Short mmCIF file of C-alpha atoms in Angstrom, two decimals:
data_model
loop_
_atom_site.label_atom_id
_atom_site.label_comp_id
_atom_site.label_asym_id
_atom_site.label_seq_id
_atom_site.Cartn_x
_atom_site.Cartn_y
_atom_site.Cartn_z
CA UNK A 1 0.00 0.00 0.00
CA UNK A 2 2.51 2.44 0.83
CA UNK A 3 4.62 1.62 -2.17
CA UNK A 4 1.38 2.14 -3.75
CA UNK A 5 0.65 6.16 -2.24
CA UNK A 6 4.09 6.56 -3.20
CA UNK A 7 3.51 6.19 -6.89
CA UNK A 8 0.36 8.05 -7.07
CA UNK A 9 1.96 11.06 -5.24
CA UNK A 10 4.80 10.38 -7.90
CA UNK A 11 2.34 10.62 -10.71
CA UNK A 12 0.24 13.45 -8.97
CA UNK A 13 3.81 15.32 -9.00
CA UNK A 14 4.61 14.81 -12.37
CA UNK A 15 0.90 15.84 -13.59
CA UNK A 16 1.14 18.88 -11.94
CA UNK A 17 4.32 19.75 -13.16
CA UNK A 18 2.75 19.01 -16.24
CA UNK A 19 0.40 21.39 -15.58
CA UNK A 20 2.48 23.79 -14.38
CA UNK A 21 4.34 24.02 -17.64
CA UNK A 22 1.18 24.56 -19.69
CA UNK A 23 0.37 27.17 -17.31
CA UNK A 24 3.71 29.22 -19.09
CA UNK A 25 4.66 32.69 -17.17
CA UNK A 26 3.35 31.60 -13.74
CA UNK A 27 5.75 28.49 -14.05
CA UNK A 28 8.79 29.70 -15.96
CA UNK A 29 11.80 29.94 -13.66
CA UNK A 30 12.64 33.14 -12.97
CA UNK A 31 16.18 34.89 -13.10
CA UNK A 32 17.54 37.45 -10.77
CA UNK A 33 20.59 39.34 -11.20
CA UNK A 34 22.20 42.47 -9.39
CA UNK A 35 23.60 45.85 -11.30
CA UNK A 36 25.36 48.69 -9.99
CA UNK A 37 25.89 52.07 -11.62
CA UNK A 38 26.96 55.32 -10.66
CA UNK A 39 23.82 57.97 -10.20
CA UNK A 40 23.39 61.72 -10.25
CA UNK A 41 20.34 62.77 -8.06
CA UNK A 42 18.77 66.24 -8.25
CA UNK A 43 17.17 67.81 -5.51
CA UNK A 44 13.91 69.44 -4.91
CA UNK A 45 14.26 73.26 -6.39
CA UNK A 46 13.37 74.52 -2.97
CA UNK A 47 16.99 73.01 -0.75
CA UNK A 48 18.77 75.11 -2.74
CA UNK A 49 21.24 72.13 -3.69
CA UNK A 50 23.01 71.42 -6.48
CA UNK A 51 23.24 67.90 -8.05
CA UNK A 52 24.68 65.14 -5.55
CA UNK A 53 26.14 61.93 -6.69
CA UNK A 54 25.54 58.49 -5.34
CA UNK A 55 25.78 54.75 -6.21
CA UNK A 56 23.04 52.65 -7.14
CA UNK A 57 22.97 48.74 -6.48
CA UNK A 58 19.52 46.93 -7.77
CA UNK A 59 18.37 43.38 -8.53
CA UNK A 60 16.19 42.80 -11.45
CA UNK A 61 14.34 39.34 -11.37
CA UNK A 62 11.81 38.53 -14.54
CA UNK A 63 10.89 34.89 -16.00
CA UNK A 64 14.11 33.41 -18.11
CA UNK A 65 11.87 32.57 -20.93
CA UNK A 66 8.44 33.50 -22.22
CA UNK A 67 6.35 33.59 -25.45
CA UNK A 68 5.03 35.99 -27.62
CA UNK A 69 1.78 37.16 -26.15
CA UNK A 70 2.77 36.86 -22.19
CA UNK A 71 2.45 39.87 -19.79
CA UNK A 72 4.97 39.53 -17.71
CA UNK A 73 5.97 40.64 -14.21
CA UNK A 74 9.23 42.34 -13.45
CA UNK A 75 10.58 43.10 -9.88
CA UNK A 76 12.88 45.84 -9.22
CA UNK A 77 14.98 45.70 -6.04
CA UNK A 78 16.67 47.91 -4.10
CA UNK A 79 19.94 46.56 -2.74
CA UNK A 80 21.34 50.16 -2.14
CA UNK A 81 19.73 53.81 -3.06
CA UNK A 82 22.01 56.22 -3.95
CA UNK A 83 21.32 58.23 -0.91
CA UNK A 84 21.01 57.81 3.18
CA UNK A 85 18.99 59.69 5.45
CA UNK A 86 20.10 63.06 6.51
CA UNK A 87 21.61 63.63 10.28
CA UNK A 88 18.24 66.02 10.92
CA UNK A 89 15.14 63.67 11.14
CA UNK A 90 13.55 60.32 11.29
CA UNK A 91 11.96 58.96 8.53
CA UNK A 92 8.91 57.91 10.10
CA UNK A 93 7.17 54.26 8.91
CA UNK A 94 5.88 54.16 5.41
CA UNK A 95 6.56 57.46 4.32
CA UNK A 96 8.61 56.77 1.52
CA UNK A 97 7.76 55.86 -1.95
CA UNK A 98 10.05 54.70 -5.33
CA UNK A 99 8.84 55.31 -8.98
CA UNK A 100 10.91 54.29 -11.75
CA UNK A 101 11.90 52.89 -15.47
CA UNK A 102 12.91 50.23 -16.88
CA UNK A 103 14.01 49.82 -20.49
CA UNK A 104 13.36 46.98 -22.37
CA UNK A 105 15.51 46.65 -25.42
CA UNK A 106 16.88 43.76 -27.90
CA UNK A 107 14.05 42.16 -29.97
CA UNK A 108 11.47 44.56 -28.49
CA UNK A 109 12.03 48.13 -27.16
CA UNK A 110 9.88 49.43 -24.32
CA UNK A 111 9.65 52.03 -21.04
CA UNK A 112 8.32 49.71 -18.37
CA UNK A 113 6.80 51.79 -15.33
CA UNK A 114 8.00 50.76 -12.60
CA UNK A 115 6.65 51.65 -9.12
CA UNK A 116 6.64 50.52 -5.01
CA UNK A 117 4.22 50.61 -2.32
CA UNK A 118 4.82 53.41 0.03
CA UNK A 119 6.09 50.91 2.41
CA UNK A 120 9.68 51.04 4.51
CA UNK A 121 10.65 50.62 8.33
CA UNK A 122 11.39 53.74 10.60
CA UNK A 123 14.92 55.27 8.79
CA UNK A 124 16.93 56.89 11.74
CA UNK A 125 19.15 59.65 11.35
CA UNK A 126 22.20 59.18 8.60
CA UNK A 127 20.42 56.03 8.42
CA UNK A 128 20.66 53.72 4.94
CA UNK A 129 17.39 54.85 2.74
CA UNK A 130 15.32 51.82 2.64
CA UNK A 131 12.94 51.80 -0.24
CA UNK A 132 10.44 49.42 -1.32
CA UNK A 133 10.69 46.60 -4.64
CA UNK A 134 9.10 48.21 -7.26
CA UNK A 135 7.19 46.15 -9.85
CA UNK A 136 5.99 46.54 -13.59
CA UNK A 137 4.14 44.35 -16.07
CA UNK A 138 5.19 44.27 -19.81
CA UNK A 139 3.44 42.49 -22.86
CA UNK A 140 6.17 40.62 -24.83
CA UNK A 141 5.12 41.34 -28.82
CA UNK A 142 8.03 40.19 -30.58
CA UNK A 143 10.23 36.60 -30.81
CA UNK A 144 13.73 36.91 -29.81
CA UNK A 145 16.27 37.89 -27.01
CA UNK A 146 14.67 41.08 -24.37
CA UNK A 147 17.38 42.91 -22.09
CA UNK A 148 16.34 44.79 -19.15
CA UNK A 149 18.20 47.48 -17.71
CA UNK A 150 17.36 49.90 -14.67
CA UNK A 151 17.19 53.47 -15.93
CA UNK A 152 16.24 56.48 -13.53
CA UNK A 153 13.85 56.27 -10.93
CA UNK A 154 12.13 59.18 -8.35
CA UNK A 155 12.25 58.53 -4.89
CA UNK A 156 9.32 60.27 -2.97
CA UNK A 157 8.84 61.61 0.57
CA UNK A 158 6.46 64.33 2.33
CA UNK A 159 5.33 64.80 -1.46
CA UNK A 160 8.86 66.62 -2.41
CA UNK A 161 10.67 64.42 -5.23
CA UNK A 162 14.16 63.33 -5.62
CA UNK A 163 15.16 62.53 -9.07
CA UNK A 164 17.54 60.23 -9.91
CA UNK A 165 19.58 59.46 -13.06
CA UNK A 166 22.60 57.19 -14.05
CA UNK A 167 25.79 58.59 -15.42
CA UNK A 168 27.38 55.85 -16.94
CA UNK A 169 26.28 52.58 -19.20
CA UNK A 170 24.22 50.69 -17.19
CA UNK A 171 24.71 46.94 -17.95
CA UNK A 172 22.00 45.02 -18.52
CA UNK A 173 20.46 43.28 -15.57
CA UNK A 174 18.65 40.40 -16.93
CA UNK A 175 17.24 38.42 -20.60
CA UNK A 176 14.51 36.84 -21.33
CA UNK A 177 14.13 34.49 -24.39
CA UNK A 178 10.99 34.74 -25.87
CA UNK A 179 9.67 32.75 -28.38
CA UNK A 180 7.07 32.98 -31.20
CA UNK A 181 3.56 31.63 -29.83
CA UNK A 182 2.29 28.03 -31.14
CA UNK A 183 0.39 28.84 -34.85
CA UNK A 184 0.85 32.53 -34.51
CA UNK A 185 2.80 34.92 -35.91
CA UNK A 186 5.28 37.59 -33.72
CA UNK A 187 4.22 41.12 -34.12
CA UNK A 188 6.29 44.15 -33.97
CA UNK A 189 6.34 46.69 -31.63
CA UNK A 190 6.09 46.88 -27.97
CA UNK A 191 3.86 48.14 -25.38
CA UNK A 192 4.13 48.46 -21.63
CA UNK A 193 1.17 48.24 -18.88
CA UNK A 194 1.08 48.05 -15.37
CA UNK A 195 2.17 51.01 -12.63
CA UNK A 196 2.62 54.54 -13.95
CA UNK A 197 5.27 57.12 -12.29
CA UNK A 198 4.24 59.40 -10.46
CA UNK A 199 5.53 62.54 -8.95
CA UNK A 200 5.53 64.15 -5.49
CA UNK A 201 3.17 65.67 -5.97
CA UNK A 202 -0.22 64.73 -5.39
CA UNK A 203 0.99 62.05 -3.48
CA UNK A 204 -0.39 60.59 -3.70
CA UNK A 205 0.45 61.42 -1.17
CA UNK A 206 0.78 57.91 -2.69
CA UNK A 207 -0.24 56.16 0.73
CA UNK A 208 -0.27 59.21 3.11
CA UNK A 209 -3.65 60.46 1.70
CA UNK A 210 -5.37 60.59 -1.39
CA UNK A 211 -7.75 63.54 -3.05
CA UNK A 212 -10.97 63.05 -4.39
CA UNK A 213 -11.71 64.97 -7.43
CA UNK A 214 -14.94 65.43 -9.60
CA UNK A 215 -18.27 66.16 -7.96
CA UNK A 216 -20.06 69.12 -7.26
CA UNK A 217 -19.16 71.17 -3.76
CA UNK A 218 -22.48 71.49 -1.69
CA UNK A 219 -22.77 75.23 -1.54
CA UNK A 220 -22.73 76.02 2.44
CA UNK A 221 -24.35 79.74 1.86
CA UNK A 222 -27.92 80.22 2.17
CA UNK A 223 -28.53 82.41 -0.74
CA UNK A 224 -29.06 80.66 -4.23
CA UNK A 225 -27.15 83.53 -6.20
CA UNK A 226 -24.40 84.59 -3.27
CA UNK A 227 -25.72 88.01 -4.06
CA UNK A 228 -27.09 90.06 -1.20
CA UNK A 229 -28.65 93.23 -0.15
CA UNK A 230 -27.64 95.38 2.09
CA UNK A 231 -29.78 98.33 1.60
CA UNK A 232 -32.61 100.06 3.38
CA UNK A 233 -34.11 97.04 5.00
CA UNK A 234 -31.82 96.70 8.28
CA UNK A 235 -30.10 93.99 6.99
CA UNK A 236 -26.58 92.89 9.19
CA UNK A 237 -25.24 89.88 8.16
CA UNK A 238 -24.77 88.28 4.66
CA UNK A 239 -24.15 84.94 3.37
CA UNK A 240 -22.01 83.79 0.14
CA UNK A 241 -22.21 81.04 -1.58
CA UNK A 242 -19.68 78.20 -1.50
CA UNK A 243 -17.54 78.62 -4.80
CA UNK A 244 -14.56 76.01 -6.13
CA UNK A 245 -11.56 77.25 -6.15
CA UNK A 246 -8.15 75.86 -7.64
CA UNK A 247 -4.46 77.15 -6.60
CA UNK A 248 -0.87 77.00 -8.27
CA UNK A 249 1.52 76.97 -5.64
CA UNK A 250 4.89 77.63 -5.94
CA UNK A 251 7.79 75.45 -4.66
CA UNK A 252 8.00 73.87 -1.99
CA UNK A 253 4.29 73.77 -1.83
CA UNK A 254 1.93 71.86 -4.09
CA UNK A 255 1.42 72.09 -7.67
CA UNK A 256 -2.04 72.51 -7.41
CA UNK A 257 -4.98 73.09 -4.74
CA UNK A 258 -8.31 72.21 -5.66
CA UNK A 259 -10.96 73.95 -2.80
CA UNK A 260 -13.30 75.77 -2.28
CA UNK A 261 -14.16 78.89 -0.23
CA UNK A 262 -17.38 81.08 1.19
CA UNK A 263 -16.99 84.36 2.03
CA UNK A 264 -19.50 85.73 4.98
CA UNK A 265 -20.12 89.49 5.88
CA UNK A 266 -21.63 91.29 8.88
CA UNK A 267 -21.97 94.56 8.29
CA UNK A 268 -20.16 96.84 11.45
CA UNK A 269 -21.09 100.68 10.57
CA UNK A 270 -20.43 101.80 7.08
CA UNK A 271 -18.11 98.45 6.92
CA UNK A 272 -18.23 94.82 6.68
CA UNK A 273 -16.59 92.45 8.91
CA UNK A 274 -15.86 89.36 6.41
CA UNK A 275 -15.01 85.36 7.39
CA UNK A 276 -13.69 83.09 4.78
CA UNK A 277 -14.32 79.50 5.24
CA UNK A 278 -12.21 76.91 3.61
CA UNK A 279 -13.35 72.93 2.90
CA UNK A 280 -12.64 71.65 6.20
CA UNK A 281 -11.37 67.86 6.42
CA UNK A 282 -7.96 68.36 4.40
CA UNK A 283 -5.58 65.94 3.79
CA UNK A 284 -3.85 63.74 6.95
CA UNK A 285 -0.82 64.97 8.03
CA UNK A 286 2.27 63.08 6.53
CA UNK A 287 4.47 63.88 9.40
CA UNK A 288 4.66 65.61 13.43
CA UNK A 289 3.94 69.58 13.09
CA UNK A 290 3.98 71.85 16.42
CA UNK A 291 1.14 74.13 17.40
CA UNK A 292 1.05 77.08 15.59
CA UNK A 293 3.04 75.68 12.55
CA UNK A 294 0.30 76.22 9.65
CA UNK A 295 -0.63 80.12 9.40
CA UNK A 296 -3.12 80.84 6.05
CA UNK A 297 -4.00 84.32 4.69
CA UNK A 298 -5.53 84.83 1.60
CA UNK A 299 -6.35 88.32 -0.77
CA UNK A 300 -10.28 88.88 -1.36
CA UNK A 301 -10.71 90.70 -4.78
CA UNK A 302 -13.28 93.74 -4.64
CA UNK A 303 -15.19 93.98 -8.08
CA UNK A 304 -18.46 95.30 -9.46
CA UNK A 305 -18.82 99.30 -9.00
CA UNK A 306 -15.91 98.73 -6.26
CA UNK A 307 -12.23 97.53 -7.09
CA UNK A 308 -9.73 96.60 -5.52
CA UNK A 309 -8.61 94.05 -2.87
CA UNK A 310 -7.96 93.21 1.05
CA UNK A 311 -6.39 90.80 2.87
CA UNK A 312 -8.06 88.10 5.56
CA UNK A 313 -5.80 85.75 7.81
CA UNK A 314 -6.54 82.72 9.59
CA UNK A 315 -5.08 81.73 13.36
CA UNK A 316 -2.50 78.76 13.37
CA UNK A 317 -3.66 75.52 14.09
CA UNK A 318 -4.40 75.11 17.94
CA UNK A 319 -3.21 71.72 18.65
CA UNK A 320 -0.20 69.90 17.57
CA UNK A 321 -1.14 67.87 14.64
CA UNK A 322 0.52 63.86 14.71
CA UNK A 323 1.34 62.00 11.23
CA UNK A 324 -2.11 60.44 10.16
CA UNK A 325 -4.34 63.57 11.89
CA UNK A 326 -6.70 65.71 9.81
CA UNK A 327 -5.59 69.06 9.29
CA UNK A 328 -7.92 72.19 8.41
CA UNK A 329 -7.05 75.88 7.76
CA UNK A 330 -8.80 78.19 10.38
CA UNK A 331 -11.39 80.60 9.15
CA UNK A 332 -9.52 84.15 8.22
CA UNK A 333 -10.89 87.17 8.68
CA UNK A 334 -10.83 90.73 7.93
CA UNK A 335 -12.59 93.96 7.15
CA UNK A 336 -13.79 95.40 4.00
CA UNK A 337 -14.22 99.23 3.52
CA UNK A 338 -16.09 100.15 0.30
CA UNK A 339 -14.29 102.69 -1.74
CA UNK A 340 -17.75 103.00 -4.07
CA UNK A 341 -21.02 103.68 -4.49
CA UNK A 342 -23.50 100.68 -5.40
CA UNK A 343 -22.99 97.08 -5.82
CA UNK A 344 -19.38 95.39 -4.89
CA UNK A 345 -18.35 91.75 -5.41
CA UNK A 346 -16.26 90.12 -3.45
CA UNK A 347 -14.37 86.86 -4.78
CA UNK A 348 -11.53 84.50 -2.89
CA UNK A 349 -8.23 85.33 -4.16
CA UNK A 350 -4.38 84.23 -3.97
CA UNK A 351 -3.73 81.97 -0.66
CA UNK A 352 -0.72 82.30 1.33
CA UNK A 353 0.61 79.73 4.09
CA UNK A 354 2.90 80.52 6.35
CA UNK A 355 4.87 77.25 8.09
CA UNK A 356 7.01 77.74 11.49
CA UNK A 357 8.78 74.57 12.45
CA UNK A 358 9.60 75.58 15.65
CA UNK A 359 9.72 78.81 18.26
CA UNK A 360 11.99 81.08 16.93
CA UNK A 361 12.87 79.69 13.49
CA UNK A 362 12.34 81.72 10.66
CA UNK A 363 8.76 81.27 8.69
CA UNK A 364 8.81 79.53 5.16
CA UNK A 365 5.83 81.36 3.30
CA UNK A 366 4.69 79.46 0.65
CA UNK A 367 2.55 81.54 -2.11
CA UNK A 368 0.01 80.17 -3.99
CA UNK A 369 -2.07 81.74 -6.88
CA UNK A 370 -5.54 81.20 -7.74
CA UNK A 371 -6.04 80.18 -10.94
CA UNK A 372 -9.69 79.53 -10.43
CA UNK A 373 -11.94 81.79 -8.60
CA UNK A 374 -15.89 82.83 -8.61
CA UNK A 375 -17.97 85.82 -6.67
CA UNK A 376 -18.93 84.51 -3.76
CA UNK A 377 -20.62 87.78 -2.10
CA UNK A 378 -22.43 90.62 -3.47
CA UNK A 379 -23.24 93.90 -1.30
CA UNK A 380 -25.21 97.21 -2.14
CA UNK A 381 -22.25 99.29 -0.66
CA UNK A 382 -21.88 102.74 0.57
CA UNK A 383 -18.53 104.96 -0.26
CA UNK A 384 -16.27 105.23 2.85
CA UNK A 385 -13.56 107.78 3.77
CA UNK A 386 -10.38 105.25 3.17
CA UNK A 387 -12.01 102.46 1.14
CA UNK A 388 -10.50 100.16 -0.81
CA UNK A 389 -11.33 101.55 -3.91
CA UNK A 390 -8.66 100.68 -6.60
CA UNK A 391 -6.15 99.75 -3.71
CA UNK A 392 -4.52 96.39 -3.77
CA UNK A 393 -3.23 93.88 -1.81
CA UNK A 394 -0.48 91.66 -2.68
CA UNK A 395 -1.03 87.80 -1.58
CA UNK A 396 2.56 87.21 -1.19
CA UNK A 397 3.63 87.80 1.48
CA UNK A 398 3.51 86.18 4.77
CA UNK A 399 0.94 86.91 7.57
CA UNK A 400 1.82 89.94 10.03
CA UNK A 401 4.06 89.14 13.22
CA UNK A 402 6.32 86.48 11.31
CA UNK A 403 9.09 87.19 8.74
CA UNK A 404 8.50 87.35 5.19
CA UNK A 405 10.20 85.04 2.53
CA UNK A 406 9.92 83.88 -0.52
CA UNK A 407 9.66 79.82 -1.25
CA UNK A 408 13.24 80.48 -2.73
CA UNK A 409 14.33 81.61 0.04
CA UNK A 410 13.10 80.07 2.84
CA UNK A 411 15.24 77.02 2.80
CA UNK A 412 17.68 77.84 6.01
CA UNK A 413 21.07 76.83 6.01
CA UNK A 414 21.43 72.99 8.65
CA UNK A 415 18.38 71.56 5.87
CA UNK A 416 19.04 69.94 2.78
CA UNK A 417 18.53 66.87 1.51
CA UNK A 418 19.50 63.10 2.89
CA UNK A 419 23.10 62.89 2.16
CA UNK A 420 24.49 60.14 -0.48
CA UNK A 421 26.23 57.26 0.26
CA UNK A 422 29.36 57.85 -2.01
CA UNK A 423 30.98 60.59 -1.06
CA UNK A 424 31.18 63.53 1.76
CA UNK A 425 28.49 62.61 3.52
CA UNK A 426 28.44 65.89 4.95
CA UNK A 427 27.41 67.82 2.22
CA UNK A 428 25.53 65.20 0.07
CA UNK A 429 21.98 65.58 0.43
CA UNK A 430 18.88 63.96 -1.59
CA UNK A 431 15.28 64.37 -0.15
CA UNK A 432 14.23 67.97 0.54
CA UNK A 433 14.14 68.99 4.41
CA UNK A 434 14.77 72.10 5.07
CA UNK A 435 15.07 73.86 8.77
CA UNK A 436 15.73 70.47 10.68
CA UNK A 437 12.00 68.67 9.79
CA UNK A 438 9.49 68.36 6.64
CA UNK A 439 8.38 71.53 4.71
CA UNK A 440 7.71 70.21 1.58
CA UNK A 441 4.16 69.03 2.63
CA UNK A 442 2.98 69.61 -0.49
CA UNK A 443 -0.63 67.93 -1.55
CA UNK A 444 -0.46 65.64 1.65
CA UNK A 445 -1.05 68.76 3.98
CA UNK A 446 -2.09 71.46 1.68
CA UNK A 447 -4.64 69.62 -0.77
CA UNK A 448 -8.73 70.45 0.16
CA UNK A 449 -11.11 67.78 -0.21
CA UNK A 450 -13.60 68.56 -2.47
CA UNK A 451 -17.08 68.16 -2.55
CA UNK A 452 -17.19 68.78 1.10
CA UNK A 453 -19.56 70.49 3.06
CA UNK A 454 -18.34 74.17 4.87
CA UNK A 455 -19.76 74.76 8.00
#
């Protein structure tokens, strides 16, 4: 009997195997092999760095053969990154994130995307950068002998991206022999699918947070038009209407803001008191920030028979805000004037945050246009002695009490990025921390969520 279950489990072996080779991909063995080449990495704009050089060590594993037809899976890992963590912070847990490419060349040419979860261990100070395997998936379209080779790749943190590049011929890190499908013909011409790059950006945040887009944001006004009177009838305060909004930031905050904003009045003598409400529920914080860090202002543009424009700020945030925790900008407020008779408009304008890392330090303002903008109030208005007729205000600058400073400027010298692992270690840096801690929050902080309610 046991002679017999020995034979079955024999034959039940040798079916399977069988099996498995009919299956193709998912049984093909696969080959690994490990490349090193030397790599130039560029900084975020905002550290003020020039380019720092590094050296690159990564294992490339894909199937050893394959046919025409397959979609195969490629693995890209990182046995060294060209960079280790500065001697200023902690990388906290998962807050690190590799995009890359790899080229396919030989008997079909392709970009494969490559990209990793936004998945590592805690990285102490001056610590080695531990980065995640990246993977990419590749339709093989042609019979014959594919290379891979790494190429560049971006490595991602607190939205802020380090680019980097290699500077010498990278050898190829592994082959696959492919061969023309049973009764078909090879095609030409290759095509990748699978993960896409992406940049620091909206980060997507990658992990940190993501940002719903699309929709419709519920108006939190309770006037249909956002037009109000404020005329003979007694009438003291006067709600807008919720309009979207969209920023350009510039460096080192996000590319782009999509919001939205309602501007309030209550009239106060010939005057208006105004509060600006933001979409409340922004984007988790990617990393520890003090009380009092985040300080918003933003320019309200007078139009209609008025013109002109005023400034509103918001207080910092109250409590100290932990990675993962919901951050909101506080309502800003400010006073309008009229510098005309009749009917004035009043419409959110350019946003400004102000970050201070710590008592003492020097503010990092970080500007950001509005490229999209509606009315959000309208007032019957009343010339007053001083009014803002055809005054401006610029939405640059950083909130009174704190030092001004432009994003180009604001980097202060002890930040920079995490330093490479070839050379001085010193001066080396790669991943865009400036003043001792993250202020490259970009979309992960600074991103609304739309289609939320204002209250």
């Amino acid at each position: 009997m046991s002679g017999g279950r020995r034979a079955s489990a024999a034959g039940v072996a040798l079916m399977l195997g069988g099996a498995g080779i009919l299956l193709g991909v998912a049984a093909v063995p696969a080959q690994a092999a490990e490349v090193s080449y030397k790599t130039e990495c560029i900084p975020p704009a905002a550290s003020g760095l020039g380019p720092v050089e590094g050296t690159t060590k990564v294992e490339i594993t894909a199937p050893a053969t394959a046919k025409v037809g397959d979609e195969i899976q490629v693995v890209w890992k990182f046995v060294q990154a060209a960079s280790k963590n500065p001697d200023l912070i902690v990388l906290p847990k998962d807050s690190v994130k590799p995009t890359g490419t790899l080229k396919a060349s030989g008997a079909q040419t392709a970009d494969i995307a490559m990209e990793g979860p936004q998945k590592n261990p805690e990285i102490p100070k001056g610590g080695d950068m531990v980065l995640s395997d990246m993977t990419g998936k590749v339709k093989l379209t042609t019979a014959g002998d594919v290379t891979l080779t790494p190429d560049a790749y971006t490595i991602t943190a607190y939205s802020t991206d380090t680019k980097c590049t290699p500077q010498e011929a990278v050898p190829a890190a592994a082959t696959i022999k492919v061969t023309a499908a049973e009764g078909g013909s090879t095609t030409s011409g290759g095509s990748t699918s699978g993960g896409t790059t992406t940049s620091g950006g909206t980060a997507t945040g990658g992990d940190t947070g993501g940002t719903t887009s699309g929709g419709s944001t519920t108006s939190g006004g309770t006037t249909s038009s956002g037009s109000t009177s404020g005329g003979n009838d007694g009438q003291t305060d006067f709600a807008g209407k919720t309009v979207t909004t969209s920023f350009a930031c510039a460096s080192p905050g996000p590319a782009k803001i999509d919001s939205s904003a309602t501007i309030n009045a209550k009239k106060n003598g010939g005057s208006y008191d105004l509060t600006v409400k933001t979409a409340k529920g922004v984007m988790n914080s990617p990393a520890p920030l003090p009380a009092g860090a985040l300080k918003p202002s933003m320019v309200i543009t007078v139009g209609g028979d008025d013109s002109g424009s005023l400034k509103v700020e918001g207080p910092a945030n109250k409590d100290a805000l932990n990675t993962g925790d919901p951050v909101s900008l506080g309502d800003m407020t400010g006073t309008y004037k009229p510098g005309a008779d009749g009917k004035a408009t009043l419409s959110p304008g350019d946003l400004t945050i102000v970050v201070t890392l710590s008592a003492g330090s020097n503010p990092i303002t970080i500007p950001c246009k509005a490229t999209k903008t509606a009315v959000s109030l309208e007032l019957d208005v009343q010339k007053q002695a001083g009014g803002v007729s055809g005054a401006t205000t610029s939405g640059s600058g950083s909130s009174s009490g704190s030092s001004s400073g432009s994003s180009s400027s604001s980097s202060s010298s002890g930040g920079g990025l995490a330093a490479t692992g070839a050379n001085d270690h010193g001066g080396l840096r790669a991943l865009g921390f400036v003043a001792g801690t993250a202020i490259l929050l970009g979309g992960a902080v600074f991103t609304f969520l739309p289609r939320r309610r204002v209250r």
